[in-house]
Amino acid sequence: MTAQTYLAYDYPLLSAFWTMLWFFLWIMWFVLLFRVVLDIFRDDALNGWAKTGWLIFVIVLPFLGVFVYLIVRGKDMGRRERTQAHAQQEAFDSYVRRTAAGATHPSSADELTKLSELRTRGDISDDEFRRAKELVLAGHGAGAGASAGGGPGTAPGPADH
């Protein structure tokens, strides 16, 4: 038989299982190492020297450094991660609220389109359209024309004709 044939017989299923287990543990170790390093930089309670000391300890003696860090400071790692996630969620929610609030105010083009439709239907006169258009273009909005008498959305009175 050739060498390739012997390889299949010399590598039992249990060996494949142990290889996969060690590979999985190795990946988990790197995930844990990176989480510890990120937590060192995330913690505002540590000053620069303490962060440097922990980082050197974790890099020079990685297994011992990570295990000691988890024993000494591991209890607060979850709290710091939740605090950061909460702050990110609040920032996102605030951004969404600001963006949505900006979308509720119609643009000048939208207001002019509505004014044009009102004039086309005969709800406002040409003079009322001209005054409301001037207000929209000046940045005061069409709502200000309504309070001045005879703006959009109001029925034309006898004095408007």
mmCIF file of C-alpha atoms in Angstrom:
data_model
loop_
_atom_site.group_PDB
_atom_site.id
_atom_site.type_symbol
_atom_site.label_atom_id
_atom_site.label_comp_id
_atom_site.label_asym_id
_atom_site.label_seq_id
_atom_site.Cartn_x
_atom_site.Cartn_y
_atom_site.Cartn_z
ATOM 1 C CA MET A 1 0.000 0.000 0.000
ATOM 2 C CA THR A 2 1.028 3.589 -0.517
ATOM 3 C CA ALA A 3 1.659 6.241 2.137
ATOM 4 C CA GLN A 4 -1.710 7.894 1.449
ATOM 5 C CA THR A 5 -3.536 4.678 2.227
ATOM 6 C CA TYR A 6 -1.715 4.246 5.531
ATOM 7 C CA LEU A 7 -2.560 7.805 6.581
ATOM 8 C CA ALA A 8 -6.271 6.986 6.647
ATOM 9 C CA TYR A 9 -5.614 3.956 8.853
ATOM 10 C CA ASP A 10 -3.148 5.693 11.198
ATOM 11 C CA TYR A 11 -5.465 8.613 12.075
ATOM 12 C CA PRO A 12 -8.451 7.247 14.025
ATOM 13 C CA LEU A 13 -11.684 9.090 14.656
ATOM 14 C CA LEU A 14 -10.777 9.813 18.277
ATOM 15 C CA SER A 15 -7.625 11.555 17.127
ATOM 16 C CA ALA A 16 -9.686 13.727 14.786
ATOM 17 C CA PHE A 17 -12.003 14.577 17.675
ATOM 18 C CA TRP A 18 -9.078 15.598 19.913
ATOM 19 C CA THR A 19 -7.587 17.682 17.117
ATOM 20 C CA MET A 20 -10.870 19.533 16.602
ATOM 21 C CA LEU A 21 -11.236 20.041 20.363
ATOM 22 C CA TRP A 22 -7.751 21.531 20.690
ATOM 23 C CA PHE A 23 -8.372 23.729 17.672
ATOM 24 C CA PHE A 24 -11.655 24.957 19.201
ATOM 25 C CA LEU A 25 -9.953 25.656 22.544
ATOM 26 C CA TRP A 26 -7.161 27.497 20.746
ATOM 27 C CA ILE A 27 -9.721 29.757 18.985
ATOM 28 C CA MET A 28 -11.553 30.315 22.285
ATOM 29 C CA TRP A 29 -8.268 31.265 23.924
ATOM 30 C CA PHE A 30 -7.638 33.975 21.333
ATOM 31 C CA VAL A 31 -11.187 35.290 21.724
ATOM 32 C CA LEU A 32 -10.681 35.468 25.495
ATOM 33 C CA LEU A 33 -7.284 37.127 25.079
ATOM 34 C CA PHE A 34 -8.718 39.812 22.781
ATOM 35 C CA ARG A 35 -11.668 40.416 25.121
ATOM 36 C CA VAL A 36 -9.294 40.934 28.032
ATOM 37 C CA VAL A 37 -7.131 43.338 26.022
ATOM 38 C CA LEU A 38 -10.231 45.278 24.904
ATOM 39 C CA ASP A 39 -11.478 45.394 28.491
ATOM 40 C CA ILE A 40 -8.145 46.798 29.642
ATOM 41 C CA PHE A 41 -8.502 49.683 27.197
ATOM 42 C CA ARG A 42 -12.250 50.118 27.849
ATOM 43 C CA ASP A 43 -11.920 50.556 31.613
ATOM 44 C CA ASP A 44 -11.855 54.252 32.513
ATOM 45 C CA ALA A 45 -11.113 53.479 36.168
ATOM 46 C CA LEU A 46 -7.574 52.366 35.299
ATOM 47 C CA ASN A 47 -4.930 55.008 34.775
ATOM 48 C CA GLY A 48 -2.332 54.760 32.016
ATOM 49 C CA TRP A 49 0.276 53.000 34.156
ATOM 50 C CA ALA A 50 -2.181 50.361 35.344
ATOM 51 C CA LYS A 51 -3.322 49.712 31.783
ATOM 52 C CA THR A 52 0.289 49.419 30.661
ATOM 53 C CA GLY A 53 1.092 47.024 33.507
ATOM 54 C CA TRP A 54 -1.871 44.764 32.774
ATOM 55 C CA LEU A 55 -1.144 44.826 29.053
ATOM 56 C CA ILE A 56 2.520 43.868 29.556
ATOM 57 C CA PHE A 57 1.486 41.119 31.984
ATOM 58 C CA VAL A 58 -1.038 39.731 29.485
ATOM 59 C CA ILE A 59 1.403 39.904 26.555
ATOM 60 C CA VAL A 60 4.533 38.567 28.325
ATOM 61 C CA LEU A 61 2.773 35.793 30.264
ATOM 62 C CA PRO A 62 -0.457 35.335 28.322
ATOM 63 C CA PHE A 63 -1.950 32.342 30.139
ATOM 64 C CA LEU A 64 -1.100 33.529 33.623
ATOM 65 C CA GLY A 65 -1.881 37.166 32.759
ATOM 66 C CA VAL A 66 -5.338 36.393 31.402
ATOM 67 C CA PHE A 67 -6.216 34.059 34.268
ATOM 68 C CA VAL A 68 -5.061 36.570 36.914
ATOM 69 C CA TYR A 69 -6.935 39.371 35.116
ATOM 70 C CA LEU A 70 -10.112 37.282 35.057
ATOM 71 C CA ILE A 71 -9.783 36.491 38.759
ATOM 72 C CA VAL A 72 -8.990 40.063 39.834
ATOM 73 C CA ARG A 73 -11.096 42.136 37.425
ATOM 74 C CA GLY A 74 -13.361 39.637 35.646
ATOM 75 C CA LYS A 75 -16.441 40.404 37.730
ATOM 76 C CA ASP A 76 -16.717 43.914 36.272
ATOM 77 C CA MET A 77 -15.989 42.955 32.645
ATOM 78 C CA GLY A 78 -19.644 42.231 31.954
ATOM 79 C CA ARG A 79 -20.746 45.479 33.602
ATOM 80 C CA ARG A 80 -18.319 47.508 31.483
ATOM 81 C CA GLU A 81 -19.479 45.738 28.330
ATOM 82 C CA ARG A 82 -23.153 46.347 29.184
ATOM 83 C CA THR A 83 -22.405 50.016 29.900
ATOM 84 C CA GLN A 84 -20.701 50.418 26.549
ATOM 85 C CA ALA A 85 -23.521 48.600 24.719
ATOM 86 C CA HIS A 86 -26.107 50.781 26.494
ATOM 87 C CA ALA A 87 -24.202 53.955 25.538
ATOM 88 C CA GLN A 88 -24.010 52.814 21.914
ATOM 89 C CA GLN A 89 -27.738 52.034 21.897
ATOM 90 C CA GLU A 90 -28.544 55.447 23.394
ATOM 91 C CA ALA A 91 -26.388 57.164 20.774
ATOM 92 C CA PHE A 92 -28.133 55.223 18.008
ATOM 93 C CA ASP A 93 -31.589 55.997 19.418
ATOM 94 C CA SER A 94 -30.703 59.669 19.712
ATOM 95 C CA TYR A 95 -29.500 59.705 16.116
ATOM 96 C CA VAL A 96 -32.709 58.034 14.937
ATOM 97 C CA ARG A 97 -34.836 60.533 16.892
ATOM 98 C CA ARG A 98 -32.926 63.506 15.436
ATOM 99 C CA THR A 99 -33.164 62.113 11.920
ATOM 100 C CA ALA A 100 -36.851 61.289 12.240
ATOM 101 C CA ALA A 101 -37.609 64.732 13.697
ATOM 102 C CA GLY A 102 -35.920 66.346 10.695
ATOM 103 C CA ALA A 103 -38.057 64.267 8.346
ATOM 104 C CA THR A 104 -41.329 65.459 9.913
ATOM 105 C CA HIS A 105 -40.719 69.050 8.827
ATOM 106 C CA PRO A 106 -41.726 69.374 5.194
ATOM 107 C CA SER A 107 -39.245 70.933 2.800
ATOM 108 C CA SER A 108 -39.932 74.129 0.901
ATOM 109 C CA ALA A 109 -40.539 72.138 -2.266
ATOM 110 C CA ASP A 110 -43.191 70.031 -0.495
ATOM 111 C CA GLU A 111 -44.931 73.148 0.819
ATOM 112 C CA LEU A 112 -44.873 74.794 -2.602
ATOM 113 C CA THR A 113 -46.342 71.658 -4.151
ATOM 114 C CA LYS A 114 -49.187 71.672 -1.615
ATOM 115 C CA LEU A 115 -49.810 75.373 -2.217
ATOM 116 C CA SER A 116 -49.935 74.783 -5.959
ATOM 117 C CA GLU A 117 -52.465 71.972 -5.478
ATOM 118 C CA LEU A 118 -54.600 74.224 -3.260
ATOM 119 C CA ARG A 119 -54.550 76.962 -5.919
ATOM 120 C CA THR A 120 -55.365 74.454 -8.694
ATOM 121 C CA ARG A 121 -58.403 73.172 -6.757
ATOM 122 C CA GLY A 122 -59.524 76.732 -6.153
ATOM 123 C CA ASP A 123 -59.143 76.558 -2.350
ATOM 124 C CA ILE A 124 -56.914 79.648 -2.356
ATOM 125 C CA SER A 125 -56.748 82.634 -4.668
ATOM 126 C CA ASP A 126 -53.726 83.642 -6.728
ATOM 127 C CA ASP A 127 -53.004 86.454 -4.289
ATOM 128 C CA GLU A 128 -53.082 84.075 -1.313
ATOM 129 C CA PHE A 129 -50.838 81.674 -3.226
ATOM 130 C CA ARG A 130 -48.352 84.479 -3.935
ATOM 131 C CA ARG A 131 -48.256 85.591 -0.266
ATOM 132 C CA ALA A 132 -47.877 82.020 1.028
ATOM 133 C CA LYS A 133 -45.177 81.304 -1.564
ATOM 134 C CA GLU A 134 -43.226 84.365 -0.435
ATOM 135 C CA LEU A 135 -43.457 83.157 3.168
ATOM 136 C CA VAL A 136 -42.257 79.664 2.212
ATOM 137 C CA LEU A 137 -39.361 81.012 0.181
ATOM 138 C CA ALA A 138 -38.453 83.419 3.010
ATOM 139 C CA GLY A 139 -38.245 80.416 5.345
ATOM 140 C CA HIS A 140 -41.275 81.197 7.502
ATOM 141 C CA GLY A 141 -43.405 78.316 6.228
ATOM 142 C CA ALA A 142 -46.920 78.265 4.895
ATOM 143 C CA GLY A 143 -48.389 78.009 8.388
ATOM 144 C CA ALA A 144 -47.462 81.632 9.067
ATOM 145 C CA GLY A 145 -49.572 82.731 6.107
ATOM 146 C CA ALA A 146 -52.604 80.992 7.599
ATOM 147 C CA SER A 147 -52.373 83.039 10.768
ATOM 148 C CA ALA A 148 -52.149 86.227 8.724
ATOM 149 C CA GLY A 149 -55.597 85.513 7.335
ATOM 150 C CA GLY A 150 -56.444 83.435 4.334
ATOM 151 C CA GLY A 151 -53.502 81.041 4.263
ATOM 152 C CA PRO A 152 -53.609 77.513 2.941
ATOM 153 C CA GLY A 153 -56.190 75.303 4.490
ATOM 154 C CA THR A 154 -58.582 78.136 5.253
ATOM 155 C CA ALA A 155 -61.685 78.861 3.227
ATOM 156 C CA PRO A 156 -61.528 82.104 1.323
ATOM 157 C CA GLY A 157 -63.651 84.715 2.961
ATOM 158 C CA PRO A 158 -65.654 87.511 1.320
ATOM 159 C CA ALA A 159 -62.751 89.957 1.733
ATOM 160 C CA ASP A 160 -60.415 87.641 -0.200
ATOM 161 C CA HIS A 161 -62.368 87.882 -3.485
#
